[in-house]
Short mmCIF file of C-alpha atoms in Angstrom, two decimals:
data_model
loop_
_atom_site.label_atom_id
_atom_site.label_comp_id
_atom_site.label_asym_id
_atom_site.label_seq_id
_atom_site.Cartn_x
_atom_site.Cartn_y
_atom_site.Cartn_z
CA MET E 20 -0.53 -0.17 0.20
CA THR E 21 0.69 3.72 -0.61
CA THR E 22 1.21 6.57 1.90
CA ASP E 23 -1.59 7.98 3.95
CA THR E 24 -3.28 10.17 1.33
CA THR E 25 -5.81 11.08 3.95
CA PRO E 26 -6.05 15.15 3.60
CA ASN E 27 -4.86 16.38 6.68
CA PRO E 28 -7.09 19.30 6.88
CA GLN E 29 -4.69 20.96 8.87
CA THR E 30 -2.50 21.63 5.47
CA PRO E 31 -3.05 24.74 3.57
CA PRO E 32 -3.99 24.09 0.65
CA ALA E 33 -1.55 23.77 -3.11
CA ALA E 34 -2.19 27.23 -3.65
CA ALA E 35 -1.45 28.83 -0.18
CA PRO E 36 0.35 32.22 -1.12
CA PRO E 37 3.73 32.41 0.10
CA LEU E 38 4.34 34.38 3.48
CA THR E 39 5.50 37.71 3.18
CA GLU E 40 7.08 39.58 5.55
CA THR E 41 3.87 41.47 7.11
CA ASP E 42 2.47 38.09 8.06
CA THR E 43 5.72 36.27 9.49
CA ARG E 44 5.64 38.93 12.08
CA VAL E 45 1.65 39.25 12.73
CA LEU E 46 2.90 35.14 13.12
CA LEU E 47 5.10 35.46 15.60
CA ARG E 48 2.75 38.44 17.59
CA LEU E 49 -0.05 35.37 17.32
CA ARG E 50 1.98 32.96 18.67
CA ARG E 51 3.14 34.90 21.27
CA ILE E 52 0.02 35.73 22.05
CA GLU E 53 -0.92 31.47 22.09
CA GLY E 54 1.59 31.29 25.09
CA GLN E 55 0.08 34.07 26.45
CA VAL E 56 -2.83 32.67 26.34
CA ARG E 57 -1.46 29.61 28.17
CA GLY E 58 0.49 32.02 30.56
CA LEU E 59 -3.13 32.90 31.87
CA GLN E 60 -4.69 29.58 32.45
CA ARG E 61 -1.70 28.56 34.34
CA MET E 62 -1.82 31.39 36.39
CA ILE E 63 -6.25 30.23 37.50
CA GLU E 64 -4.89 26.96 38.02
CA GLU E 65 -1.97 28.81 40.25
CA GLY E 66 -4.58 30.61 42.61
CA ARG E 67 -3.44 33.76 41.52
CA ASP E 68 -4.45 36.90 42.30
CA CYS E 69 -7.35 38.80 40.02
CA HIS E 70 -5.02 41.78 39.88
CA ASP E 71 -2.32 39.35 38.41
CA ILE E 72 -4.92 38.01 35.92
CA LEU E 73 -6.51 41.06 35.41
CA THR E 74 -2.98 42.50 34.29
CA GLN E 75 -1.56 39.79 32.29
CA LEU E 76 -5.40 39.28 30.04
CA SER E 77 -5.47 42.94 29.53
CA GLY E 78 -2.01 42.46 28.15
CA VAL E 79 -3.30 39.97 25.45
CA ARG E 80 -5.98 42.01 24.63
CA SER E 81 -3.72 44.50 23.16
CA ALA E 82 -2.00 42.89 21.50
CA LEU E 83 -4.51 41.28 19.84
CA ASP E 84 -5.69 44.31 19.16
CA ALA E 85 -1.92 45.33 17.06
CA ALA E 86 -2.28 42.38 15.39
CA GLY E 87 -5.67 43.32 14.00
CA GLU E 88 -4.35 46.44 13.60
CA GLN E 89 -0.64 44.93 11.16
CA ILE E 90 -3.91 42.97 9.09
CA LEU E 91 -5.68 46.52 8.81
CA GLU E 92 -2.61 47.93 7.06
CA GLN E 93 -1.38 44.71 5.34
CA TYR E 94 -5.23 44.59 3.51
CA ALA E 95 -4.99 48.25 2.84
CA GLY E 96 -2.51 47.87 1.03
CA GLY E 97 -3.86 45.34 -1.52
CA CYS E 98 -2.74 41.84 0.56
CA ARG E 99 -5.45 39.30 1.91
CA ALA E 100 -7.73 40.41 -0.54
CA ARG E 101 -10.36 38.08 -2.03
CA PRO E 102 -8.61 37.02 -5.20
CA GLY E 103 -9.39 39.25 -7.98
CA GLU E 104 -10.68 41.72 -5.51
CA THR E 105 -8.94 45.81 -5.69
CA ILE E 106 -9.34 46.75 -2.33
CA THR E 107 -11.02 50.22 -2.40
CA PRO E 108 -11.35 53.10 0.81
CA GLN E 109 -14.58 51.49 1.22
CA ASP E 110 -14.11 47.88 1.70
CA VAL E 111 -11.46 49.17 4.57
CA VAL E 112 -13.97 51.04 6.50
CA ARG E 113 -15.66 47.55 6.26
CA ALA E 114 -12.90 45.58 8.18
CA VAL E 115 -12.82 48.24 10.22
CA LYS E 116 -16.46 46.85 11.62
CA LEU E 117 -15.55 43.74 11.62
CA LEU E 118 -13.18 44.58 14.24
CA ARG E 119 -15.38 46.80 16.07
CA ARG E 120 -18.00 43.74 16.19
CA MET I 6 13.51 6.02 45.33
CA THR I 7 13.28 6.19 41.90
CA THR I 8 10.02 8.49 42.02
CA ASP I 9 10.39 11.76 39.56
CA THR I 10 11.82 15.00 41.71
CA THR I 11 11.94 16.88 38.65
CA PRO I 12 9.98 20.17 39.50
CA ASN I 13 8.31 20.52 36.63
CA PRO I 14 7.41 24.29 35.46
CA GLN I 15 3.70 23.55 34.58
CA THR I 16 2.32 22.13 38.32
CA PRO I 17 0.98 24.52 40.31
CA PRO I 18 2.37 24.86 43.89
CA ALA I 19 1.67 22.71 46.40
CA ALA I 20 -0.74 26.03 48.26
CA ALA I 21 -3.13 26.07 45.53
CA PRO I 22 -6.36 25.99 45.70
CA PRO I 23 -9.24 23.89 45.23
CA LEU I 24 -10.54 25.46 41.28
CA THR I 25 -14.26 26.60 41.99
CA GLU I 26 -17.01 26.05 39.08
CA THR I 27 -16.09 29.74 37.98
CA ASP I 28 -12.65 28.85 37.38
CA THR I 29 -13.53 25.95 35.86
CA ARG I 30 -15.81 28.17 33.20
CA VAL I 31 -12.61 30.36 32.91
CA LEU I 32 -10.47 27.74 32.07
CA LEU I 33 -12.76 26.37 29.52
CA ARG I 34 -12.83 29.40 27.64
CA LEU I 35 -9.39 29.91 28.06
CA ARG I 36 -8.99 27.25 26.37
CA ARG I 37 -11.03 28.10 23.72
CA ILE I 38 -9.52 31.05 22.76
CA GLU I 39 -6.10 29.16 22.75
CA GLY I 40 -7.87 27.24 20.49
CA GLN I 41 -9.08 30.52 18.00
CA VAL I 42 -6.10 32.06 18.22
CA ARG I 43 -4.22 28.70 16.74
CA GLY I 44 -6.82 28.47 14.03
CA LEU I 45 -5.93 32.35 13.44
CA GLN I 46 -2.60 31.22 12.90
CA ARG I 47 -3.85 28.53 10.46
CA MET I 48 -5.91 30.78 8.60
CA ILE I 49 -2.31 33.12 7.83
CA GLU I 50 -0.49 30.71 6.78
CA GLU I 51 -3.02 29.64 4.19
CA GLY I 52 -3.37 32.49 2.53
CA ARG I 53 -7.23 33.09 3.69
CA ASP I 54 -8.57 37.00 2.72
CA CYS I 55 -9.24 39.43 5.01
CA HIS I 56 -12.59 39.42 6.61
CA ASP I 57 -12.36 35.80 7.54
CA ILE I 58 -9.21 36.44 9.58
CA LEU I 59 -10.70 40.09 11.00
CA THR I 60 -13.98 38.43 11.54
CA GLN I 61 -11.99 35.26 13.27
CA LEU I 62 -9.26 38.21 15.06
CA SER I 63 -12.65 40.14 16.91
CA GLY I 64 -14.38 36.62 18.18
CA VAL I 65 -10.80 35.91 20.49
CA ARG I 66 -11.36 39.69 21.22
CA SER I 67 -14.71 39.00 22.76
CA ALA I 68 -14.27 35.91 24.04
CA LEU I 69 -11.64 37.78 26.14
CA ASP I 70 -13.51 40.60 26.93
CA ALA I 71 -16.39 37.83 27.94
CA ALA I 72 -13.97 36.79 30.39
CA GLY I 73 -12.11 39.01 32.10
CA GLU I 74 -15.65 39.77 33.03
CA GLN I 75 -15.90 36.48 34.66
CA ILE I 76 -12.77 36.91 36.34
CA LEU I 77 -13.66 40.53 37.32
CA GLU I 78 -17.83 39.11 39.05
CA GLN I 79 -15.70 36.52 40.28
CA TYR I 80 -12.69 38.48 42.37
CA ALA I 81 -16.23 40.67 43.42
CA GLY I 82 -17.28 38.29 45.34
CA GLY I 83 -14.04 37.49 47.36
CA CYS I 84 -12.45 35.27 45.25
CA ARG I 85 -9.04 35.70 43.55
CA ALA I 86 -8.33 38.03 46.21
CA ARG I 87 -4.48 38.48 47.65
CA PRO I 88 -4.82 36.19 50.54
CA GLY I 89 -6.16 38.63 53.40
CA GLU I 90 -7.81 40.53 51.28
CA THR I 91 -10.96 41.69 51.97
CA ILE I 92 -13.05 43.12 48.72
CA THR I 93 -14.22 46.94 49.15
CA PRO I 94 -15.92 48.01 45.79
CA GLN I 95 -12.38 50.63 45.32
CA ASP I 96 -10.74 47.19 44.48
CA VAL I 97 -13.37 47.02 42.04
CA VAL I 98 -12.90 50.40 40.63
CA ARG I 99 -8.43 49.74 40.48
CA ALA I 100 -9.52 46.82 38.84
CA VAL I 101 -11.71 47.49 36.20
CA LYS I 102 -9.14 50.09 35.07
CA LEU I 103 -6.16 46.99 34.72
CA LEU I 104 -8.57 45.59 32.40
CA ARG I 105 -8.96 48.86 30.32
CA ARG I 106 -5.88 49.46 30.29
CA MET B 15 -41.30 93.91 43.62
CA THR B 16 -41.83 90.34 43.62
CA THR B 17 -39.25 87.88 42.64
CA ASP B 18 -39.67 84.95 39.82
CA THR B 19 -41.84 82.86 40.42
CA THR B 20 -41.66 80.79 37.06
CA PRO B 21 -40.77 77.78 37.41
CA ASN B 22 -37.87 77.27 36.27
CA PRO B 23 -37.79 73.97 34.36
CA GLN B 24 -33.96 73.44 34.61
CA THR B 25 -33.89 74.23 38.76
CA PRO B 26 -33.14 71.38 40.60
CA PRO B 27 -35.93 69.48 42.64
CA ALA B 28 -35.47 71.06 46.23
CA ALA B 29 -34.77 68.09 47.44
CA ALA B 30 -31.60 68.16 45.45
CA PRO B 31 -28.35 67.00 47.73
CA PRO B 32 -26.22 69.70 47.74
CA LEU B 33 -22.85 69.23 45.44
CA THR B 34 -20.03 67.64 46.10
CA GLU B 35 -16.54 68.65 45.25
CA THR B 36 -16.01 65.23 42.77
CA ASP B 37 -20.15 66.57 41.47
CA THR B 38 -18.06 69.96 40.62
CA ARG B 39 -15.31 68.57 38.75
CA VAL B 40 -17.48 66.45 36.94
CA LEU B 41 -19.70 69.06 36.30
CA LEU B 42 -16.90 71.00 34.66
CA ARG B 43 -16.26 68.05 32.71
CA LEU B 44 -19.51 67.65 31.15
CA ARG B 45 -19.44 71.40 30.21
CA ARG B 46 -16.25 71.17 28.00
CA ILE B 47 -17.37 67.76 26.44
CA GLU B 48 -20.60 70.46 25.71
CA GLY B 49 -18.86 72.92 24.25
CA GLN B 50 -15.87 70.60 22.18
CA VAL B 51 -19.24 68.58 20.64
CA ARG B 52 -20.58 72.09 19.54
CA GLY B 53 -16.47 72.81 18.10
CA LEU B 54 -17.87 69.74 15.92
CA GLN B 55 -20.38 70.74 14.87
CA ARG B 56 -18.62 74.28 13.37
CA MET B 57 -16.07 72.42 12.10
CA ILE B 58 -18.34 70.02 9.86
CA GLU B 59 -19.85 73.22 9.21
CA GLU B 60 -16.50 74.73 7.83
CA GLY B 61 -15.72 71.96 5.95
CA ARG B 62 -12.56 70.98 8.03
CA ASP B 63 -10.77 68.36 6.52
CA CYS B 64 -11.87 64.12 8.02
CA HIS B 65 -8.23 64.40 10.11
CA ASP B 66 -9.41 67.26 11.95
CA ILE B 67 -12.42 65.86 12.71
CA LEU B 68 -11.33 62.54 13.91
CA THR B 69 -9.39 63.70 16.50
CA GLN B 70 -11.51 65.49 17.99
CA LEU B 71 -14.16 63.03 18.15
CA SER B 72 -11.49 60.88 19.55
CA GLY B 73 -10.95 64.23 22.30
CA VAL B 74 -14.17 63.81 22.82
CA ARG B 75 -14.58 60.10 23.25
CA SER B 76 -11.31 60.19 26.06
CA ALA B 77 -12.98 63.34 27.56
CA LEU B 78 -16.65 61.04 28.61
CA ASP B 79 -14.58 58.29 29.76
CA ALA B 80 -12.72 60.17 31.72
CA ALA B 81 -16.29 61.55 33.55
CA GLY B 82 -17.44 57.91 33.69
CA GLU B 83 -14.90 56.34 35.50
CA GLN B 84 -14.80 59.47 38.15
CA ILE B 85 -18.74 58.76 38.22
CA LEU B 86 -17.69 55.56 38.82
CA GLU B 87 -15.15 55.65 41.64
CA GLN B 88 -17.82 58.52 43.26
CA TYR B 89 -19.51 55.50 43.41
CA ALA B 90 -17.46 53.03 44.76
CA GLY B 91 -17.01 55.67 47.48
CA GLY B 92 -21.12 55.50 48.00
CA CYS B 93 -22.13 58.79 46.55
CA ARG B 94 -24.72 59.08 44.07
CA ALA B 95 -26.34 54.96 45.14
CA ARG B 96 -30.03 55.12 45.66
CA PRO B 97 -31.24 56.51 49.15
CA GLY B 98 -30.60 53.89 51.28
CA GLU B 99 -28.93 51.77 49.15
CA THR B 100 -25.41 50.62 50.40
CA ILE B 101 -22.70 49.12 47.26
CA THR B 102 -21.39 46.37 47.13
CA PRO B 103 -18.44 45.41 45.57
CA GLN B 104 -21.21 43.67 42.32
CA ASP B 105 -22.69 46.64 42.39
CA VAL B 106 -19.84 48.06 41.15
CA VAL B 107 -18.99 45.50 39.02
CA ARG B 108 -22.77 46.07 37.61
CA ALA B 109 -22.22 49.49 37.15
CA VAL B 110 -18.92 48.72 35.01
CA LYS B 111 -21.37 47.18 32.80
CA LEU B 112 -23.51 49.93 31.91
CA LEU B 113 -20.42 52.08 30.58
CA ARG B 114 -19.28 49.27 28.07
CA ARG B 115 -23.08 48.76 26.87
CA MET Y 29 -22.49 103.10 6.36
CA THR Y 30 -23.76 101.82 9.62
CA THR Y 31 -24.34 97.45 8.42
CA ASP Y 32 -22.35 95.20 10.83
CA THR Y 33 -19.57 94.49 10.07
CA THR Y 34 -18.15 92.64 13.20
CA PRO Y 35 -16.87 89.98 11.82
CA ASN Y 36 -19.28 86.29 13.48
CA PRO Y 37 -16.85 83.54 14.90
CA GLN Y 38 -19.19 80.72 14.37
CA THR Y 39 -19.34 81.98 10.51
CA PRO Y 40 -18.28 79.86 8.19
CA PRO Y 41 -14.98 81.07 6.11
CA ALA Y 42 -16.96 81.90 2.87
CA ALA Y 43 -14.94 79.15 1.16
CA ALA Y 44 -17.40 76.81 2.94
CA PRO Y 45 -18.03 73.79 0.77
CA PRO Y 46 -21.76 73.18 0.93
CA LEU Y 47 -23.09 70.95 3.08
CA THR Y 48 -23.80 67.90 1.95
CA GLU Y 49 -26.93 65.25 2.92
CA THR Y 50 -24.28 63.38 5.03
CA ASP Y 51 -22.89 66.83 6.68
CA THR Y 52 -26.33 67.26 7.82
CA ARG Y 53 -26.99 64.10 9.11
CA VAL Y 54 -23.97 64.02 11.06
CA LEU Y 55 -24.91 67.50 12.44
CA LEU Y 56 -28.15 66.51 13.88
CA ARG Y 57 -26.51 63.62 15.36
CA LEU Y 58 -23.96 65.93 17.25
CA ARG Y 59 -26.42 68.51 18.22
CA ARG Y 60 -28.60 65.34 19.55
CA ILE Y 61 -25.66 64.69 20.98
CA GLU Y 62 -24.71 68.08 22.69
CA GLY Y 63 -28.67 68.04 24.07
CA GLN Y 64 -27.89 64.68 25.31
CA VAL Y 65 -24.37 65.40 27.78
CA ARG Y 66 -26.68 68.87 28.71
CA GLY Y 67 -28.94 66.10 30.28
CA LEU Y 68 -26.10 64.97 31.70
CA GLN Y 69 -24.88 67.55 34.08
CA ARG Y 70 -28.96 68.28 34.80
CA MET Y 71 -28.71 65.12 35.61
CA ILE Y 72 -25.72 65.57 38.22
CA GLU Y 73 -26.87 68.77 39.37
CA GLU Y 74 -30.65 66.69 40.09
CA GLY Y 75 -28.79 64.01 42.11
CA ARG Y 76 -29.33 61.36 40.34
CA ASP Y 77 -28.34 58.30 41.45
CA CYS Y 78 -24.61 56.52 39.22
CA HIS Y 79 -27.22 53.90 37.50
CA ASP Y 80 -28.76 56.30 35.93
CA ILE Y 81 -25.19 58.47 35.15
CA LEU Y 82 -24.05 56.09 33.75
CA THR Y 83 -26.85 54.63 31.96
CA GLN Y 84 -26.72 58.15 29.80
CA LEU Y 85 -23.32 58.28 29.73
CA SER Y 86 -23.14 55.68 27.88
CA GLY Y 87 -25.37 56.41 25.85
CA VAL Y 88 -23.67 59.69 24.58
CA ARG Y 89 -20.58 57.32 24.03
CA SER Y 90 -22.92 54.77 20.94
CA ALA Y 91 -23.99 57.99 19.76
CA LEU Y 92 -20.37 59.66 19.06
CA ASP Y 93 -18.71 56.35 17.86
CA ALA Y 94 -21.65 56.55 15.14
CA ALA Y 95 -20.64 59.86 14.49
CA GLY Y 96 -17.91 58.57 13.74
CA GLU Y 97 -18.25 56.02 11.92
CA GLN Y 98 -20.63 58.64 9.49
CA ILE Y 99 -17.80 60.93 9.46
CA LEU Y 100 -15.36 57.96 8.28
CA GLU Y 101 -17.51 56.64 5.51
CA GLN Y 102 -17.64 59.89 3.65
CA TYR Y 103 -14.52 59.96 3.91
CA ALA Y 104 -13.50 57.13 2.27
CA GLY Y 105 -16.16 58.53 -0.46
CA GLY Y 106 -13.77 60.81 -0.96
CA CYS Y 107 -15.96 63.56 0.82
CA ARG Y 108 -14.03 65.67 4.12
CA ALA Y 109 -10.50 65.39 2.33
CA ARG Y 110 -8.19 67.77 2.73
CA PRO Y 111 -7.76 70.07 -0.52
CA GLY Y 112 -7.01 67.83 -3.62
CA GLU Y 113 -5.87 65.21 -1.18
CA THR Y 114 -7.47 61.70 -3.30
CA ILE Y 115 -8.17 59.37 -0.37
CA THR Y 116 -6.07 55.60 -0.37
CA PRO Y 117 -6.86 52.51 1.87
CA GLN Y 118 -4.25 53.54 3.15
CA ASP Y 119 -5.60 57.19 4.72
CA VAL Y 120 -8.73 55.25 5.88
CA VAL Y 121 -6.90 53.17 8.32
CA ARG Y 122 -4.92 55.97 9.57
CA ALA Y 123 -8.33 57.76 9.81
CA VAL Y 124 -9.20 55.04 11.94
CA LYS Y 125 -6.16 54.96 14.35
CA LEU Y 126 -7.08 58.74 14.84
CA LEU Y 127 -10.23 57.48 16.41
CA ARG Y 128 -8.71 54.89 17.96
CA ARG Y 129 -6.82 57.03 19.89
#
């Protein structure tokens, strides 16, 4: 029998575009955020006090907002558009509303 | 003796108080948030478009805020206070400011 | 001559408690905010550009938030409670949620 | 000559462009917000309780945000730009940041 041909849902589709420099930077931020969220879980498990936990949670929130802003800027530059889409200023307004929801 | 004496940095200190029901609920939320942040990374790697990514990011933000609110309510009830601390209304205002920063 | 007895709709009812020092400070802030909102109207009428207008609008928003925080602190101190109400930490959480809505 | 030549600081400069329909709608909103801020002052003077005041304050905040969004949309459409400026998606991102500050 030949190797496993089951599609792995995690695998990016063949067509996935190469990562830009901003993509790499956003990914790095998200990895750090993931670690911070794990840190939050540990703080709860360790019975840490409310101030420490809320300070950490507030940091995660800021980090997320910064990532969102970076994605938005990238989008305004034409990247991460739907295939064939040209970004207009109105598109950016629509993207901003997604962020606020 | 052969038991493992390697300290595990993840292990809560012996004094960690037992988890309350709210703790368990907050932990569940945080685990879900961690998964969502991993999902965001995958979306970037797969070259997904800006709208999908920002919609997901906005969901993570709301989930974080909900977790923060739950922690705050728990704190107002006297839980997660520093040992020996009695929570006053002013303490809650201070905690809220941590969240907003 | 008799004095003017026309009821002035602005006049606080006889039972209005004396203003605290914080009240006076909040009122001053609100008066300034009122002026800033009038300034915004003038900027629109004068055809001022978007950046100037949004900068001013953002300033009004911060000023409002600062006023809200001051009212919240006052409340946590027991002031501005409903007559006979004793403020608990839970009440403050409820007040914070009003602010976020 | 006897006509009033006193410059009225409220008068828009001669060059003020005619108001668009959106301008008129934003102005209406701002006038309503101004009234709400005056209402807030009255509530303080009357000694109203914290919940009523914070509910009203939260309403003013939402109304301000809605006005900001309307101005942003108008800007994305090319209106309210600096004279000679063509709006790019990047300009909108910059405008959004002004709003968030």
